[in-house]
PDB file of C-alpha atoms in Angstrom:
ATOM      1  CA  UNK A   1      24.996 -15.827   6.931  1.00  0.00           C
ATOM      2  CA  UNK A   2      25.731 -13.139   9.479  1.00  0.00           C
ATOM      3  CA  UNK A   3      23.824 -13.326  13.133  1.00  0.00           C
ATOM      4  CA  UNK A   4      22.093 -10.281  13.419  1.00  0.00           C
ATOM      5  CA  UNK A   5      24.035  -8.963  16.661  1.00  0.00           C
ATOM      6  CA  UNK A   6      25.673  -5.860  15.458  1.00  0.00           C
ATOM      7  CA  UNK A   7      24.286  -2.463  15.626  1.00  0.00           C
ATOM      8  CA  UNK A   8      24.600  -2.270  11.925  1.00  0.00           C
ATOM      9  CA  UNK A   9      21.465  -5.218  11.186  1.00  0.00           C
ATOM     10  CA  UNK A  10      19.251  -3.085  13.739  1.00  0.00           C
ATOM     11  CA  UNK A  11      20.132   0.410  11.745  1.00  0.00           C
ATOM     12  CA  UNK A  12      18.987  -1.582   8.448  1.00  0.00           C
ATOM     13  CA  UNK A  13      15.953  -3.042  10.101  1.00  0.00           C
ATOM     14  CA  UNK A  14      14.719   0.579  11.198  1.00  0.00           C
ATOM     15  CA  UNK A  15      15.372   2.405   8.263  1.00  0.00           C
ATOM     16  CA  UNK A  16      13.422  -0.652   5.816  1.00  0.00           C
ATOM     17  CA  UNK A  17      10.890  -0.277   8.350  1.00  0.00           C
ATOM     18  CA  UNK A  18      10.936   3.593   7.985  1.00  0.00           C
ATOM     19  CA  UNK A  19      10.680   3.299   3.850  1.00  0.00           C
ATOM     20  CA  UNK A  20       7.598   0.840   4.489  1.00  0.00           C
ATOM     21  CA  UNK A  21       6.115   2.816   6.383  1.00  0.00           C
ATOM     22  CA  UNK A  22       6.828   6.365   4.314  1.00  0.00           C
ATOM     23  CA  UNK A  23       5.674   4.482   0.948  1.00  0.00           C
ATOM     24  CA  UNK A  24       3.179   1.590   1.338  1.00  0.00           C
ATOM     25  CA  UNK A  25      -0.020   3.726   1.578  1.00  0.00           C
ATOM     26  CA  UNK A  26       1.279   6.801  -0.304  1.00  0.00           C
ATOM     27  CA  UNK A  27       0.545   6.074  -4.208  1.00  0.00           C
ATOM     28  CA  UNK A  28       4.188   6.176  -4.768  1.00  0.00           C
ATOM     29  CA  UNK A  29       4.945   2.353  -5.077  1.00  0.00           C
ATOM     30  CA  UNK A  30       6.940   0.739  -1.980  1.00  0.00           C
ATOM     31  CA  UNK A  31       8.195  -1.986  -3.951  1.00  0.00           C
ATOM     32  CA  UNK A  32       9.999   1.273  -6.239  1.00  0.00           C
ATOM     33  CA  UNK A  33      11.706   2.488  -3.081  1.00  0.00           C
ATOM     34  CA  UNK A  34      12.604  -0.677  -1.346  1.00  0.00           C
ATOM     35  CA  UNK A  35      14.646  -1.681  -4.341  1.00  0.00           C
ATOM     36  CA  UNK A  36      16.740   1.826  -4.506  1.00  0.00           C
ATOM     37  CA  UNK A  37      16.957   1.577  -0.377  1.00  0.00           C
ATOM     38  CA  UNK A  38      17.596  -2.363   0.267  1.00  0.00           C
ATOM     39  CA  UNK A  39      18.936  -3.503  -2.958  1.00  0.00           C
ATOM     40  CA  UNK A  40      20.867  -0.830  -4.026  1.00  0.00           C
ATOM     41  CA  UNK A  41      22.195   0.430  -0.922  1.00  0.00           C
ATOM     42  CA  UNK A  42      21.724  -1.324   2.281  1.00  0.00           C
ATOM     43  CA  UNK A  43      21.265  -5.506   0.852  1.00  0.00           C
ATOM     44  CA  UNK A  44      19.433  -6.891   3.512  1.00  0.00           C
ATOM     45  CA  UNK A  45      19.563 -10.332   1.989  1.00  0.00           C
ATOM     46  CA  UNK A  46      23.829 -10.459   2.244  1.00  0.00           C
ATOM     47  CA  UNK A  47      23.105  -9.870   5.717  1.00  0.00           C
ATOM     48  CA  UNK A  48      20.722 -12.245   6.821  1.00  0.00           C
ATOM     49  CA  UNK A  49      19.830 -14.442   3.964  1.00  0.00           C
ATOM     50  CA  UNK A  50      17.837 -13.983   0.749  1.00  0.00           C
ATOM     51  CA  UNK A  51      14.766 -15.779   2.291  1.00  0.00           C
ATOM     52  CA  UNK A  52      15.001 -14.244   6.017  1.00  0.00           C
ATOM     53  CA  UNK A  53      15.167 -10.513   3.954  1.00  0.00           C
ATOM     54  CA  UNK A  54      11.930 -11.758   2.432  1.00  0.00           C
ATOM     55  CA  UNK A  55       9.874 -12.711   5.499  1.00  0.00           C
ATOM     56  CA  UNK A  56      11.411  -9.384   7.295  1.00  0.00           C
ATOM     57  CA  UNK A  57       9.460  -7.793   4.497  1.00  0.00           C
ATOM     58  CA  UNK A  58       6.137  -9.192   5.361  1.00  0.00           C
ATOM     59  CA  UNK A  59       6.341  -8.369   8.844  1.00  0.00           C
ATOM     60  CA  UNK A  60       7.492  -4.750   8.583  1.00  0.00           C
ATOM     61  CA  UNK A  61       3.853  -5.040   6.292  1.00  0.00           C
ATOM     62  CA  UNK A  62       2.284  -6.058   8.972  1.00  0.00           C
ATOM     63  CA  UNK A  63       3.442  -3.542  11.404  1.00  0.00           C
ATOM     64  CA  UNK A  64       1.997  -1.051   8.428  1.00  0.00           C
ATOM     65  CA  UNK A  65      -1.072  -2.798   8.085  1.00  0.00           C
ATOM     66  CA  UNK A  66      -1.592  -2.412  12.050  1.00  0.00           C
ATOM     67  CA  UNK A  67      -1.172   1.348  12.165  1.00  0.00           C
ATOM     68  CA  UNK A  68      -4.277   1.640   9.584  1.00  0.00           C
ATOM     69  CA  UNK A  69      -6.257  -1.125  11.675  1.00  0.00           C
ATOM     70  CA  UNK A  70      -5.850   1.171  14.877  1.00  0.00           C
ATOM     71  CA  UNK A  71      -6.405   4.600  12.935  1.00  0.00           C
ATOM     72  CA  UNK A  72      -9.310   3.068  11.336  1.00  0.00           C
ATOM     73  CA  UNK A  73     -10.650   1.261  14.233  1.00  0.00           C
ATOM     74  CA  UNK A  74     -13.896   2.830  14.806  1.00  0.00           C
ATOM     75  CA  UNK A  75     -14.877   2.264  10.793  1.00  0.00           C
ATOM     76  CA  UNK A  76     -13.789  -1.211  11.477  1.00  0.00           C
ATOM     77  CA  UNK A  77     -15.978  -1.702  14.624  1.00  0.00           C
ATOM     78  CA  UNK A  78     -18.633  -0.480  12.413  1.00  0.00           C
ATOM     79  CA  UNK A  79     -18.090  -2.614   9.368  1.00  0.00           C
ATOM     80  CA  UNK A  80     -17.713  -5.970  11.909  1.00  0.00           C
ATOM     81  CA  UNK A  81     -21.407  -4.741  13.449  1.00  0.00           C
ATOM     82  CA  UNK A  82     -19.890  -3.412  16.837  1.00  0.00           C
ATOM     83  CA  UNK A  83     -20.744  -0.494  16.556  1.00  0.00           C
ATOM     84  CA  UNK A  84     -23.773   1.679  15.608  1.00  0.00           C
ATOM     85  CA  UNK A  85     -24.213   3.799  12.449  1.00  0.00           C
ATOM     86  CA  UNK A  86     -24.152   7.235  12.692  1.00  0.00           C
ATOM     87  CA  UNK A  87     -27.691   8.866  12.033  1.00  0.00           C
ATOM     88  CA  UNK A  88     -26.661  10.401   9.251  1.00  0.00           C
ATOM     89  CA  UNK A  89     -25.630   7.144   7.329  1.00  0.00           C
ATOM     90  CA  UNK A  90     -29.463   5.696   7.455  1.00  0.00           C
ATOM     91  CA  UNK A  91     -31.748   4.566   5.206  1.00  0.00           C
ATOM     92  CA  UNK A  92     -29.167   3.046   3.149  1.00  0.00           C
ATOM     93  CA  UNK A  93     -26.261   4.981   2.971  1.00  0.00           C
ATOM     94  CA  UNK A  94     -22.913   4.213   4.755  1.00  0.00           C
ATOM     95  CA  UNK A  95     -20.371   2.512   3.966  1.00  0.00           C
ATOM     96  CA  UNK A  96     -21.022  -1.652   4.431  1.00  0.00           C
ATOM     97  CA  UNK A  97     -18.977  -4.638   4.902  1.00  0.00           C
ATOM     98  CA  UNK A  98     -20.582  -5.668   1.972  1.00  0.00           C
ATOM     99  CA  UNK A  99     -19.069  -2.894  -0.103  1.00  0.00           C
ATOM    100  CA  UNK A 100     -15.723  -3.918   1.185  1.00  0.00           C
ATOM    101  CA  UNK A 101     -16.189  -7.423   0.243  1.00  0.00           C
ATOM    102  CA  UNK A 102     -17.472  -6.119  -3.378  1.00  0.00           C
ATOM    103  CA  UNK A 103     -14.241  -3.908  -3.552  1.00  0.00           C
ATOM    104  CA  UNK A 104     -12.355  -6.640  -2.524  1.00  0.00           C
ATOM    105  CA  UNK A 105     -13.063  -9.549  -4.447  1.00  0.00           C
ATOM    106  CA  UNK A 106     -11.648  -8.762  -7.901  1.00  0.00           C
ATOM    107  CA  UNK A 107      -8.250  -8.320  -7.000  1.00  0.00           C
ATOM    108  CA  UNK A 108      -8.467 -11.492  -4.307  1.00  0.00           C
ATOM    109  CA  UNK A 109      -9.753 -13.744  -7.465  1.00  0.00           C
ATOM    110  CA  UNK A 110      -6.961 -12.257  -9.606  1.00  0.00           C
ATOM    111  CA  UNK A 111      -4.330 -12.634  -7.093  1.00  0.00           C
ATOM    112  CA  UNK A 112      -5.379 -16.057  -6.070  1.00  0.00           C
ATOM    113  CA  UNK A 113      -5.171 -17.168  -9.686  1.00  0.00           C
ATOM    114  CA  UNK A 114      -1.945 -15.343 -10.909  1.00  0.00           C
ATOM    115  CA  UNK A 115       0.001 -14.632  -7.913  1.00  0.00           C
ATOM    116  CA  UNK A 116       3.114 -17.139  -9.538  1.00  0.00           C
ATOM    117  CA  UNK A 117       3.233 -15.194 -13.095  1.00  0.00           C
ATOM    118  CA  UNK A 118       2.989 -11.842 -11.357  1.00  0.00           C
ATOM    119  CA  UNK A 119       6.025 -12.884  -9.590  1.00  0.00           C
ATOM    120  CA  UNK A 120       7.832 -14.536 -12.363  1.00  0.00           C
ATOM    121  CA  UNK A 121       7.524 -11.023 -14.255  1.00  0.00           C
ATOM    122  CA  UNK A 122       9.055  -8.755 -11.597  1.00  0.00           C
ATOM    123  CA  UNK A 123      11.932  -6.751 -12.654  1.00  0.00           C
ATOM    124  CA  UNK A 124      13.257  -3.590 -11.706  1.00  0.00           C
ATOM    125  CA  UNK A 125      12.494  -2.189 -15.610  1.00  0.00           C
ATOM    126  CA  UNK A 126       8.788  -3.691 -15.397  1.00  0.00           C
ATOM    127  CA  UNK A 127       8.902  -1.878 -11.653  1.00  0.00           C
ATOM    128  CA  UNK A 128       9.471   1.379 -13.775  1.00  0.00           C
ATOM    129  CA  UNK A 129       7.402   1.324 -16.126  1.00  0.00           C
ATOM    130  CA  UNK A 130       4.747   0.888 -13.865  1.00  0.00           C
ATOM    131  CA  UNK A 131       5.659   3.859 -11.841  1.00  0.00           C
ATOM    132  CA  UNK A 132       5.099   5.317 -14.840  1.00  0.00           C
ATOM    133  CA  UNK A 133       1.925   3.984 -16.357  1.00  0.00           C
ATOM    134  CA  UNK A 134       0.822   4.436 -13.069  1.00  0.00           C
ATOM    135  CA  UNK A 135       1.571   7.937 -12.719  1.00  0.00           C
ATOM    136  CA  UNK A 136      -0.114   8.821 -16.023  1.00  0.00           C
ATOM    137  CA  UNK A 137      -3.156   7.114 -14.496  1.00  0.00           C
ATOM    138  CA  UNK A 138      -3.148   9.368 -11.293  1.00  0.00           C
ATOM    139  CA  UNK A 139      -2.667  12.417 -13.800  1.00  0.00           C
ATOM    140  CA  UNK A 140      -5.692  11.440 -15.971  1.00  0.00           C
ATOM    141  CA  UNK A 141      -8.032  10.924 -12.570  1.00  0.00           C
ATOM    142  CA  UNK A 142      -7.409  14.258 -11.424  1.00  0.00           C
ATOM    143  CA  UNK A 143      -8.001  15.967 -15.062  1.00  0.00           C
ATOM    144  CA  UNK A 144     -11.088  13.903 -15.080  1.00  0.00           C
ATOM    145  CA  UNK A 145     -12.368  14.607 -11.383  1.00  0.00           C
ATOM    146  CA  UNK A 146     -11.828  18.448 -12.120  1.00  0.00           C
ATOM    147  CA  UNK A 147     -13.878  18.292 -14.917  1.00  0.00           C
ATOM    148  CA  UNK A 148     -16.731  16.573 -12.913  1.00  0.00           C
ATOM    149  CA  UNK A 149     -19.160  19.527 -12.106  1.00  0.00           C
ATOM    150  CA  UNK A 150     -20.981  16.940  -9.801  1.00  0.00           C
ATOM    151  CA  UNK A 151     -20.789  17.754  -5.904  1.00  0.00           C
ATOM    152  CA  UNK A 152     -18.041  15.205  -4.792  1.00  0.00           C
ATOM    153  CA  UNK A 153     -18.884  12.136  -2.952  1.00  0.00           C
ATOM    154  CA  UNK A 154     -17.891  10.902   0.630  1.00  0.00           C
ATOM    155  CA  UNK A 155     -16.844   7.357   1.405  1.00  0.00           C
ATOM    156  CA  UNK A 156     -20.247   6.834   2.936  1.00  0.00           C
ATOM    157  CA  UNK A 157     -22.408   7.580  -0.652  1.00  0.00           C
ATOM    158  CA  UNK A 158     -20.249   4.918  -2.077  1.00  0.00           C
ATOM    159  CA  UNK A 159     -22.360   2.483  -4.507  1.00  0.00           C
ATOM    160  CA  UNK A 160     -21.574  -1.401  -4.758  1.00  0.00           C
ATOM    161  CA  UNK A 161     -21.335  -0.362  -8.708  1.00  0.00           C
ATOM    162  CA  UNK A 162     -18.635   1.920  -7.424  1.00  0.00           C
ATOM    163  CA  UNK A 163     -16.965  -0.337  -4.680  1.00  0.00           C
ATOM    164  CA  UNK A 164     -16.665  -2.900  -7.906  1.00  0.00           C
ATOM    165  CA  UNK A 165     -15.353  -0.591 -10.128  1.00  0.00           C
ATOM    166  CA  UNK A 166     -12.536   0.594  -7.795  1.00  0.00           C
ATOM    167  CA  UNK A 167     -11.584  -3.287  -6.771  1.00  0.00           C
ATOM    168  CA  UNK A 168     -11.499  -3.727 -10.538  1.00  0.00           C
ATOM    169  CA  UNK A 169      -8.744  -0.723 -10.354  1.00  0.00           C
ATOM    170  CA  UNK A 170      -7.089  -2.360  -7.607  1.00  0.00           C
ATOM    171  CA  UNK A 171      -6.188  -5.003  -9.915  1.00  0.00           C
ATOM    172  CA  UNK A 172      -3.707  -3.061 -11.498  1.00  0.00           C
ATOM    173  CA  UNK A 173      -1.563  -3.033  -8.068  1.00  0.00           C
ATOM    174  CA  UNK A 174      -0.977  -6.627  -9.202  1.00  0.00           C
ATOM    175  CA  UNK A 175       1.373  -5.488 -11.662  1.00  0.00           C
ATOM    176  CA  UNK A 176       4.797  -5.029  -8.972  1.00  0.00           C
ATOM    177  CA  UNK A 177       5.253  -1.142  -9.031  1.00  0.00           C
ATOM    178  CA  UNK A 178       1.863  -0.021  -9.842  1.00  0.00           C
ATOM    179  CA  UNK A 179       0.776   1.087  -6.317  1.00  0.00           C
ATOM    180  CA  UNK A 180      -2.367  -0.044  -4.752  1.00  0.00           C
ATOM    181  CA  UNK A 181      -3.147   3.162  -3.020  1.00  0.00           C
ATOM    182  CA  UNK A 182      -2.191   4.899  -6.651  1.00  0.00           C
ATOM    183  CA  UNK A 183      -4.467   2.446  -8.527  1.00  0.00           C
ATOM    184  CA  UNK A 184      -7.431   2.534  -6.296  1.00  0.00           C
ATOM    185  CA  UNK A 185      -7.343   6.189  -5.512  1.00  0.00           C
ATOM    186  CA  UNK A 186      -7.184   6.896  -8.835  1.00  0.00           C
ATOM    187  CA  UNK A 187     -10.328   4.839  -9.818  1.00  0.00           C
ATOM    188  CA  UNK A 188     -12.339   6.888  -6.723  1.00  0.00           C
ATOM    189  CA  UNK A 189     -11.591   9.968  -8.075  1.00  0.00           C
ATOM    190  CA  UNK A 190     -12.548   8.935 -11.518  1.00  0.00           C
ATOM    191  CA  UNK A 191     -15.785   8.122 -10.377  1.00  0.00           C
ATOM    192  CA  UNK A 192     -17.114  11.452  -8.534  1.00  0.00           C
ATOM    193  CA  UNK A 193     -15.411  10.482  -4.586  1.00  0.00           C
ATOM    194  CA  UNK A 194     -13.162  13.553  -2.919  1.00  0.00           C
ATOM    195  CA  UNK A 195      -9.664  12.332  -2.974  1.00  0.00           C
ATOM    196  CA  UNK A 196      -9.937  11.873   0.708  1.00  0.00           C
ATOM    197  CA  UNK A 197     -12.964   9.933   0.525  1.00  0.00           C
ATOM    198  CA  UNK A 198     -11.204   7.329  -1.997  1.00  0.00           C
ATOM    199  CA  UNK A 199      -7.621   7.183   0.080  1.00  0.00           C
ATOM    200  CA  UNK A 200     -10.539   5.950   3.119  1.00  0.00           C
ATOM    201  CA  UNK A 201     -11.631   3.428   0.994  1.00  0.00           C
ATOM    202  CA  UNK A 202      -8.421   2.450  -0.390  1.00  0.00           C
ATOM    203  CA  UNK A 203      -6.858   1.928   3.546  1.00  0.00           C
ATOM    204  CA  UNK A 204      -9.945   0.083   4.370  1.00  0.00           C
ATOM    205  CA  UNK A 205      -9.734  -2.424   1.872  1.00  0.00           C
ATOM    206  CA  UNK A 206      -6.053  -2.603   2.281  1.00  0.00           C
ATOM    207  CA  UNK A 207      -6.193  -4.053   6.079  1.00  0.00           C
ATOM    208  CA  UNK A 208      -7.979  -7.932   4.652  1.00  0.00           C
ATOM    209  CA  UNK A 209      -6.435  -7.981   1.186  1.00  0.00           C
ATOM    210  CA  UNK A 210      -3.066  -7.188   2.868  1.00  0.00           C
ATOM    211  CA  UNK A 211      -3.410  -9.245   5.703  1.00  0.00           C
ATOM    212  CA  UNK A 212      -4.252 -11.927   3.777  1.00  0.00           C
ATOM    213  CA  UNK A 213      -1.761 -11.656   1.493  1.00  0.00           C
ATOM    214  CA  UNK A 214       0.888 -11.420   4.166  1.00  0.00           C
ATOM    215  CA  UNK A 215      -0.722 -14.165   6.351  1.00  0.00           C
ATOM    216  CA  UNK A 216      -0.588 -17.030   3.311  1.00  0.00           C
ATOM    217  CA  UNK A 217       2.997 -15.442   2.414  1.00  0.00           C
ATOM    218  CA  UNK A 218       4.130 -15.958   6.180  1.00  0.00           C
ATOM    219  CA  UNK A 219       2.542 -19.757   6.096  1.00  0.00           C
ATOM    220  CA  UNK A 220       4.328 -20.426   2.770  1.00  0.00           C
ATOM    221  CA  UNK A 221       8.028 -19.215   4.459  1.00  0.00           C
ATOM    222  CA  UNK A 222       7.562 -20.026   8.139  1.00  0.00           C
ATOM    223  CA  UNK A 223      10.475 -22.194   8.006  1.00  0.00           C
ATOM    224  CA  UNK A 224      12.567 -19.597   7.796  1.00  0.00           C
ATOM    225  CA  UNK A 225      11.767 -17.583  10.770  1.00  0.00           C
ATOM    226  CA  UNK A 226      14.872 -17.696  13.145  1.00  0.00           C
ATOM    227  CA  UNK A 227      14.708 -16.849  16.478  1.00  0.00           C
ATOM    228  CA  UNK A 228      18.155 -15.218  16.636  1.00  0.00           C
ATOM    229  CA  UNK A 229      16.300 -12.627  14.071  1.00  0.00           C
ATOM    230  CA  UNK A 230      13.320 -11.418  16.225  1.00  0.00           C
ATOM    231  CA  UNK A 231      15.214  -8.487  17.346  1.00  0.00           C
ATOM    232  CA  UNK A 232      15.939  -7.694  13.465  1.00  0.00           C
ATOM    233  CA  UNK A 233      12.330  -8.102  12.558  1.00  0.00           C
ATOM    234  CA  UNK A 234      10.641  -6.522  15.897  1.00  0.00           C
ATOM    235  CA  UNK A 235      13.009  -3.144  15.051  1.00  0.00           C
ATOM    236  CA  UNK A 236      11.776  -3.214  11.551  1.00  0.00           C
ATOM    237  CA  UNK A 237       8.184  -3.865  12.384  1.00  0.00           C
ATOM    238  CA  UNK A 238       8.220  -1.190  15.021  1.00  0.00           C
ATOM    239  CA  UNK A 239       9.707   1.389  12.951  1.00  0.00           C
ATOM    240  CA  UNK A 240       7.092   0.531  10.471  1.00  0.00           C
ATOM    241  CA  UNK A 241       4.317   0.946  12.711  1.00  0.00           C
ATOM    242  CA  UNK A 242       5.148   3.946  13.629  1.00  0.00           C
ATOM    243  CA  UNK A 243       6.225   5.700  10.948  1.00  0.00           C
ATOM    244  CA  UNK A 244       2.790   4.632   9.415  1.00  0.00           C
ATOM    245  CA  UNK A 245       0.736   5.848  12.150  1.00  0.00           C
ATOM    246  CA  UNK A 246       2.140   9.522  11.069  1.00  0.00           C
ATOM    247  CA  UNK A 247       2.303   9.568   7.508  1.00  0.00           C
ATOM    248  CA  UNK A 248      -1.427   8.022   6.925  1.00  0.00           C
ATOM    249  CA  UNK A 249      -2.637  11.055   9.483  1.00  0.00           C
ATOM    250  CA  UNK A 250      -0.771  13.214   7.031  1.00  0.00           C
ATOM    251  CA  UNK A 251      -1.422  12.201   3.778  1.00  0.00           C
ATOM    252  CA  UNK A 252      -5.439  12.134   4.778  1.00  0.00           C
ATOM    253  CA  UNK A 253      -5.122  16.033   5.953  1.00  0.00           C
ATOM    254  CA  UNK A 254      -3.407  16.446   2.367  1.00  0.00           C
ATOM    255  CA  UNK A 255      -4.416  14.639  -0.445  1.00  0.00           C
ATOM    256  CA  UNK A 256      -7.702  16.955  -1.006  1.00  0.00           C
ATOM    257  CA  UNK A 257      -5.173  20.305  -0.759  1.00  0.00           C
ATOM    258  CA  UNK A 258      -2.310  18.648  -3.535  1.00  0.00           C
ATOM    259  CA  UNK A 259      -4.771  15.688  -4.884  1.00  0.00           C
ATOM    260  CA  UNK A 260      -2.338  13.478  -6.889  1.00  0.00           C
ATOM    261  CA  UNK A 261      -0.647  15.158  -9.830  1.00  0.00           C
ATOM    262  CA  UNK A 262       2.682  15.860  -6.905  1.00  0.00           C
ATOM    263  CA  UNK A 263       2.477  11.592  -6.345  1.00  0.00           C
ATOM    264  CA  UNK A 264       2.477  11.281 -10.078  1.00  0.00           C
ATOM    265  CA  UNK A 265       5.337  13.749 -11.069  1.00  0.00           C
ATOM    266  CA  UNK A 266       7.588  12.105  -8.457  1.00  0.00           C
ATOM    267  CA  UNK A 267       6.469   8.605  -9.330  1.00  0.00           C
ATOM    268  CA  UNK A 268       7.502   9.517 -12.881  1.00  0.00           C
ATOM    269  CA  UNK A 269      10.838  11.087 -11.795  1.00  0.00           C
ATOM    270  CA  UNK A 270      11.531   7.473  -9.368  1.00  0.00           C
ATOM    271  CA  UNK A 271      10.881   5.837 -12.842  1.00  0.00           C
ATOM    272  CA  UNK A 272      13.675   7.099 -14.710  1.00  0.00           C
ATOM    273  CA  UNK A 273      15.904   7.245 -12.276  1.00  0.00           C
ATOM    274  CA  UNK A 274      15.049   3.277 -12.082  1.00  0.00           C
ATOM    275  CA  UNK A 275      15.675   3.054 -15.230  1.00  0.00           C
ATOM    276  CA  UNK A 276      19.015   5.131 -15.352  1.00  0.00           C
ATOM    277  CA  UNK A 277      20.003   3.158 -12.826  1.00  0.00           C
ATOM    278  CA  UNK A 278      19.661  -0.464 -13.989  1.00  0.00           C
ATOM    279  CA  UNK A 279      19.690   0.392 -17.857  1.00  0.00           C
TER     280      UNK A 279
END
């Protein structure tokens, strides 16, 4: 294995870091992209080692998962009981840590429980197909949301029934391709929210399930952190941060102009192409 010294390991590190943080909270799949960029194109693992090109990719997650934390902050200060409701979230309304917890716990118990088999399944043609099935899904919630005559909901009229049913969406992610912003987004807009309103939702509940996922993934491989790496997984997690902090901004300020039919087309398109590609 290769130190990584060379200007070459840093150039990989950003642009992995750039892909994470274009694709891991658009519903477009980053799993899709990062096997088109890294193992088609730029193999991270000949250069550093199947295992280290693992762990890099939970810590460029993290560096994604930060950028929501900090956008999200004051909603997080809120949940955690720092901070005070707005008035207009009284008598009941607002969105609740308990709501998260709701949203959160079928796809925790799932992934808890499965986590080996999902793994044992992943392939670049199950990756595909779930692009696609996944796109189809995205199509059908904004045929069905259109249809709803009801006035829209914001994240803060959000119902435990709801919070459920959209965790129970979330399981889908499970399946390596799916998306987790596409599954869960989907299921909000099925159920009455404004696309905007279920993308807040879906980052919120994103920042535990991800961290934790990332945290017990980081335990499980922490013997293969090097040291001579940190500059290799600082430039990716950097990159990843950033690149996060702009394109959550921008898909929030977007996704109730184009809702998600754009996501699904391309998610379709990504599909074949898989498909062509490793047929």
């Amino acid at each position: 294995m290769e130190t990584c010294d060379g200007r070459w390991e840093w150039i990989v590190a950003a642009i992995l870091g750039i892909v994470e943080g274009l694709t891991e909270y658009a519903p477009v799949s980053s799993t899709g992209h990062m096997i088109i960029v890294d193992d088609l194109w730029l193999k991270s693992s000949e250069l550093v080692g199947s295992q280290n090109a693992y762990v890099f990719k939970i810590v460029i997650q993290l560096g994604s998962i930060l950028a929501v934390a900090l956008l999200f902050k004051h909603r997080l200060l809120q949940l955690a009981g720092f901070k005070k409701q707005a008035a207009t979230q009284s008598e009941g309304r607002g969105l609740t840590l308990g709501k998260v917890a709701v949203g959160l716990l079928p796809a925790a118990v799932l992934g808890l429980l499965f986590e080996d088999k999902m793994e044992s399944i992943f392939h670049v043609r199950t990756v595909a197909f779930a692009l696609i099935a996944g796109a189809f899904l995205m199509i059908a919630a904004d045929f069905i949301n259109k249809r709803n005559d009801k006035k829209k909901q914001q994240v803060d009229d959000i119902s435990y029934k709801q919070a459920l049913a959209i965790g129970l969406f979330q399981c889908l992610a499970l399946w390596p391709g799916f998306s987790r912003s596409g599954s869960t987004i989907s299921g909000g807009v099925m159920l009455g929210l404004t696309h905007r309103a279920a993308a807040n939702f879906t980052f919120i509940m994103a920042i535990p399930i991800m961290v934790g996922a990332s945290a017990l993934s980081l335990i499980k491989n922490w013997d293969a952190l090097e040291i001579s790496l940190l500059p290799f997984y600082a430039t990716g997690f950097i990159s990843a941060f950033l690149v996060s902090l702009v394109v959550v901004r921008f898909f929030l300020k977007l996704i109730n102009k184009i809702k998600l039919v754009p996501f699904a087309l391309y998610r379709i398109a990504l599909g074949l192409l898989l498909l062509f590609l490793f047929s």
